Tab-separated table of C-alpha atoms in Angstrom:
chain	number	residue	atom	x	y	z
A	1	UNK	CA	25.561	-14.249	-23.541
A	2	UNK	CA	23.412	-12.712	-25.938
A	3	UNK	CA	22.013	-9.791	-23.368
A	4	UNK	CA	18.563	-8.477	-22.960
A	5	UNK	CA	17.148	-8.119	-26.615
A	6	UNK	CA	13.856	-5.354	-27.574
A	7	UNK	CA	11.779	-5.013	-30.933
A	8	UNK	CA	11.248	-3.121	-32.205
A	9	UNK	CA	14.386	-0.653	-31.559
A	10	UNK	CA	11.883	2.162	-32.877
A	11	UNK	CA	8.340	2.880	-33.283
A	12	UNK	CA	6.318	5.764	-34.997
A	13	UNK	CA	2.704	5.708	-34.605
A	14	UNK	CA	-0.412	8.080	-34.775
A	15	UNK	CA	-2.530	9.370	-31.958
A	16	UNK	CA	-5.269	6.499	-30.869
A	17	UNK	CA	-3.052	3.799	-32.155
A	18	UNK	CA	-2.269	0.413	-30.088
A	19	UNK	CA	0.999	-0.308	-29.768
A	20	UNK	CA	3.124	-3.838	-28.755
A	21	UNK	CA	6.632	-4.511	-27.949
A	22	UNK	CA	8.494	-7.075	-26.912
A	23	UNK	CA	11.517	-8.143	-24.701
A	24	UNK	CA	13.720	-11.233	-24.630
A	25	UNK	CA	15.671	-11.669	-21.498
A	26	UNK	CA	18.698	-13.343	-20.913
A	27	UNK	CA	17.767	-17.198	-21.129
A	28	UNK	CA	18.289	-17.938	-17.324
A	29	UNK	CA	16.830	-14.969	-15.603
A	30	UNK	CA	13.134	-15.934	-14.173
A	31	UNK	CA	12.777	-11.831	-13.167
A	32	UNK	CA	11.765	-9.339	-15.977
A	33	UNK	CA	11.047	-5.867	-15.297
A	34	UNK	CA	9.885	-2.754	-17.902
A	35	UNK	CA	10.613	0.451	-17.292
A	36	UNK	CA	9.601	3.677	-19.416
A	37	UNK	CA	12.438	6.819	-19.456
A	38	UNK	CA	11.893	10.090	-20.964
A	39	UNK	CA	14.653	12.606	-21.724
A	40	UNK	CA	16.744	13.806	-18.333
A	41	UNK	CA	14.921	11.805	-16.282
A	42	UNK	CA	15.784	8.360	-14.496
A	43	UNK	CA	13.827	4.899	-15.454
A	44	UNK	CA	10.578	5.070	-14.293
A	45	UNK	CA	9.509	1.477	-13.079
A	46	UNK	CA	6.112	0.045	-15.051
A	47	UNK	CA	5.796	-3.626	-13.920
A	48	UNK	CA	7.927	-6.908	-12.268
A	49	UNK	CA	7.358	-10.279	-13.636
A	50	UNK	CA	8.714	-13.015	-11.574
A	51	UNK	CA	8.969	-16.209	-14.042
A	52	UNK	CA	5.420	-15.737	-15.705
A	53	UNK	CA	3.393	-14.147	-13.018
A	54	UNK	CA	3.029	-10.311	-12.606
A	55	UNK	CA	4.075	-9.276	-9.253
A	56	UNK	CA	3.896	-5.643	-9.170
A	57	UNK	CA	2.637	-3.102	-11.677
A	58	UNK	CA	2.999	1.065	-10.946
A	59	UNK	CA	0.025	2.513	-9.937
A	60	UNK	CA	0.607	5.342	-12.120
A	61	UNK	CA	0.289	3.107	-14.894
A	62	UNK	CA	-2.846	3.483	-16.385
A	63	UNK	CA	-5.038	0.721	-17.604
A	64	UNK	CA	-4.266	1.334	-21.572
A	65	UNK	CA	-1.147	-0.597	-20.268
A	66	UNK	CA	-0.624	-4.360	-20.266
A	67	UNK	CA	2.168	-6.617	-19.921
A	68	UNK	CA	2.547	-10.136	-20.165
A	69	UNK	CA	5.115	-12.988	-19.696
A	70	UNK	CA	2.876	-16.239	-21.211
A	71	UNK	CA	5.835	-18.642	-20.804
A	72	UNK	CA	8.224	-16.915	-18.179
A	73	UNK	CA	10.738	-16.515	-20.667
A	74	UNK	CA	9.893	-13.149	-23.566
A	75	UNK	CA	7.503	-10.550	-22.606
A	76	UNK	CA	4.968	-7.991	-24.461
A	77	UNK	CA	4.447	-4.515	-23.286
A	78	UNK	CA	0.953	-3.292	-25.206
A	79	UNK	CA	-0.274	0.181	-24.977
A	80	UNK	CA	-3.627	0.943	-26.169
A	81	UNK	CA	-5.038	4.175	-27.645
A	82	UNK	CA	-1.517	5.769	-27.364
A	83	UNK	CA	-1.095	9.375	-26.358
A	84	UNK	CA	1.215	11.850	-26.915
A	85	UNK	CA	2.441	11.815	-23.347
A	86	UNK	CA	3.324	8.006	-23.986
A	87	UNK	CA	6.740	8.832	-26.100
A	88	UNK	CA	9.370	7.598	-24.210
A	89	UNK	CA	11.894	5.174	-24.577
A	90	UNK	CA	10.801	1.881	-23.140
A	91	UNK	CA	13.536	-0.439	-21.414
A	92	UNK	CA	13.130	-3.995	-20.422
A	93	UNK	CA	15.683	-5.324	-17.728
A	94	UNK	CA	15.958	-9.034	-16.459
A	95	UNK	CA	17.859	-10.140	-13.489
A	96	UNK	CA	18.939	-13.381	-12.153
A	97	UNK	CA	17.862	-12.835	-8.337
A	98	UNK	CA	17.453	-9.846	-5.932
A	99	UNK	CA	20.646	-8.280	-7.378
A	100	UNK	CA	21.513	-6.452	-10.577
A	101	UNK	CA	19.328	-5.866	-13.383
A	102	UNK	CA	20.734	-6.002	-17.095
A	103	UNK	CA	19.152	-3.782	-19.198
A	104	UNK	CA	17.941	-4.125	-23.644
A	105	UNK	CA	18.820	-1.291	-25.612
A	106	UNK	CA	15.077	-0.165	-25.316
A	107	UNK	CA	12.360	0.566	-27.786
A	108	UNK	CA	12.077	4.135	-28.655
A	109	UNK	CA	8.348	5.240	-28.858
A	110	UNK	CA	6.989	8.555	-31.033
A	111	UNK	CA	3.499	9.153	-31.201
A	112	UNK	CA	2.756	11.649	-33.487
B	1	UNK	CA	5.667	8.507	-1.512
B	2	UNK	CA	9.188	7.278	-1.802
B	3	UNK	CA	11.928	9.654	-3.339
B	4	UNK	CA	15.263	9.018	-4.645
B	5	UNK	CA	16.978	12.651	-5.496
B	6	UNK	CA	20.758	13.186	-6.507
B	7	UNK	CA	23.090	16.063	-6.454
B	8	UNK	CA	24.326	17.819	-8.874
B	9	UNK	CA	21.974	17.610	-11.794
B	10	UNK	CA	25.070	18.181	-13.955
B	11	UNK	CA	28.852	18.275	-13.643
B	12	UNK	CA	31.495	19.450	-16.307
B	13	UNK	CA	34.998	18.782	-14.805
B	14	UNK	CA	37.984	18.796	-16.902
B	15	UNK	CA	40.067	15.644	-17.536
B	16	UNK	CA	41.774	14.276	-14.331
B	17	UNK	CA	39.609	16.024	-12.039
B	18	UNK	CA	37.592	14.695	-9.447
B	19	UNK	CA	33.834	13.891	-9.524
B	20	UNK	CA	31.095	13.537	-6.836
B	21	UNK	CA	27.306	12.249	-7.212
B	22	UNK	CA	25.182	12.048	-4.292
B	23	UNK	CA	22.385	10.000	-4.135
B	24	UNK	CA	19.545	10.781	-0.989
B	25	UNK	CA	16.423	8.565	-0.257
B	26	UNK	CA	13.215	9.430	1.733
B	27	UNK	CA	13.437	6.413	3.283
B	28	UNK	CA	16.147	3.770	4.408
B	29	UNK	CA	17.106	1.637	1.697
B	30	UNK	CA	17.958	-2.283	2.427
B	31	UNK	CA	20.381	-1.804	-0.237
B	32	UNK	CA	21.626	0.574	-3.360
B	33	UNK	CA	22.632	0.158	-6.867
B	34	UNK	CA	25.151	2.442	-9.060
B	35	UNK	CA	24.240	2.316	-13.234
B	36	UNK	CA	25.786	4.636	-15.749
B	37	UNK	CA	23.957	5.307	-18.909
B	38	UNK	CA	26.209	6.641	-21.890
B	39	UNK	CA	24.797	8.875	-24.263
B	40	UNK	CA	22.094	6.844	-26.524
B	41	UNK	CA	22.882	4.010	-24.288
B	42	UNK	CA	20.841	1.802	-21.793
B	43	UNK	CA	21.933	1.752	-18.072
B	44	UNK	CA	24.658	-0.362	-17.298
B	45	UNK	CA	25.100	-1.958	-13.899
B	46	UNK	CA	28.154	-0.761	-11.741
B	47	UNK	CA	27.840	-2.096	-8.133
B	48	UNK	CA	25.643	-2.987	-5.228
B	49	UNK	CA	25.825	-1.718	-1.624
B	50	UNK	CA	23.978	-3.791	1.182
B	51	UNK	CA	25.654	-2.890	4.578
B	52	UNK	CA	25.408	0.380	6.359
B	53	UNK	CA	28.697	2.075	5.882
B	54	UNK	CA	29.724	-0.049	3.044
B	55	UNK	CA	32.756	1.218	1.034
B	56	UNK	CA	33.177	-0.352	-1.925
B	57	UNK	CA	36.054	0.355	-4.712
B	58	UNK	CA	36.352	-0.316	-8.538
B	59	UNK	CA	39.734	1.048	-10.186
B	60	UNK	CA	39.190	4.797	-9.839
B	61	UNK	CA	35.733	4.549	-8.368
B	62	UNK	CA	34.323	4.714	-5.133
B	63	UNK	CA	31.074	3.838	-3.828
B	64	UNK	CA	29.752	4.352	-0.421
B	65	UNK	CA	26.693	3.357	1.420
B	66	UNK	CA	25.580	5.977	4.321
B	67	UNK	CA	25.321	4.585	8.092
B	68	UNK	CA	21.314	5.515	7.983
B	69	UNK	CA	21.131	3.481	4.565
B	70	UNK	CA	19.355	6.875	3.168
B	71	UNK	CA	22.362	8.192	0.833
B	72	UNK	CA	24.979	7.142	-0.918
B	73	UNK	CA	27.844	8.402	-3.007
B	74	UNK	CA	30.026	7.882	-5.910
B	75	UNK	CA	33.589	9.028	-6.210
B	76	UNK	CA	35.537	9.463	-9.506
B	77	UNK	CA	39.035	9.719	-9.247
B	78	UNK	CA	41.230	11.766	-12.050
B	79	UNK	CA	38.282	11.510	-14.566
B	80	UNK	CA	38.568	10.292	-18.338
B	81	UNK	CA	36.479	11.096	-21.310
B	82	UNK	CA	35.408	7.826	-20.947
B	83	UNK	CA	33.579	8.389	-17.399
B	84	UNK	CA	31.137	10.256	-19.836
B	85	UNK	CA	27.093	9.702	-18.973
B	86	UNK	CA	24.455	9.911	-16.386
B	87	UNK	CA	25.186	8.317	-13.001
B	88	UNK	CA	21.891	6.503	-11.706
B	89	UNK	CA	21.453	5.142	-8.105
B	90	UNK	CA	18.235	3.186	-7.509
B	91	UNK	CA	17.102	1.332	-4.365
B	92	UNK	CA	14.012	-0.708	-3.926
B	93	UNK	CA	10.741	0.335	-2.899
B	94	UNK	CA	8.676	-2.345	-1.297
B	95	UNK	CA	9.367	-5.823	-2.640
B	96	UNK	CA	10.053	-5.824	-5.987
B	97	UNK	CA	9.738	-2.126	-7.261
B	98	UNK	CA	13.000	-0.394	-7.912
B	99	UNK	CA	13.413	3.625	-7.558
B	100	UNK	CA	15.581	5.192	-10.173
B	101	UNK	CA	17.513	8.433	-9.133
B	102	UNK	CA	16.689	11.600	-11.064
B	103	UNK	CA	20.519	10.734	-12.082
B	104	UNK	CA	23.795	13.337	-12.509
B	105	UNK	CA	24.813	13.738	-15.940
B	106	UNK	CA	28.886	13.965	-16.093
B	107	UNK	CA	30.706	15.935	-18.836
B	108	UNK	CA	34.116	15.599	-19.237
B	109	UNK	CA	36.107	18.319	-20.681
B	110	UNK	CA	39.627	17.164	-22.458
């Protein structure tokens, strides 16, 4: 069990640039979540995939955010035209069923 | 919208003292999960409770789900320095989404 991996671990970008993050879930897990976490707060739900289908997306998520899971394995999260308020830790989690979530180490985004 | 609050926000205890964090949801939950996040780390699953009034123990940790399934608690007996971190509860909102609580940050003084 290699766990959930995320790349890159850190990303520094300038305001207005696009960024893309990748998440590789545990191989047999069909459920995948993306969260955003800022300092001192709990993870905030962004979106959910079951296999390749994106079944739920937070209403708080602007249209600058998009996520894909093309073959039901790895997933990508893209943020277009980044803003300073996007600076946060972006966490991916996978789950085998409707129970425990296994989190990856996260990608820390800093928007200058 | 649905909210999940935790109290206290912070707790400092002497090593060996007990610790409790409380989780309250604005709506009834079908289940509740607890996670621990070490400083600089990512959330790690501790347990899931499903039944009304359920109590589960893991060594020094005792988890409880309220009768109305709107609140939960985590109690740690005789804290150790390895218990340091932030404890989050999380409950489902709708079919797929999970809402995490505000967290309780525990510091243990040796």
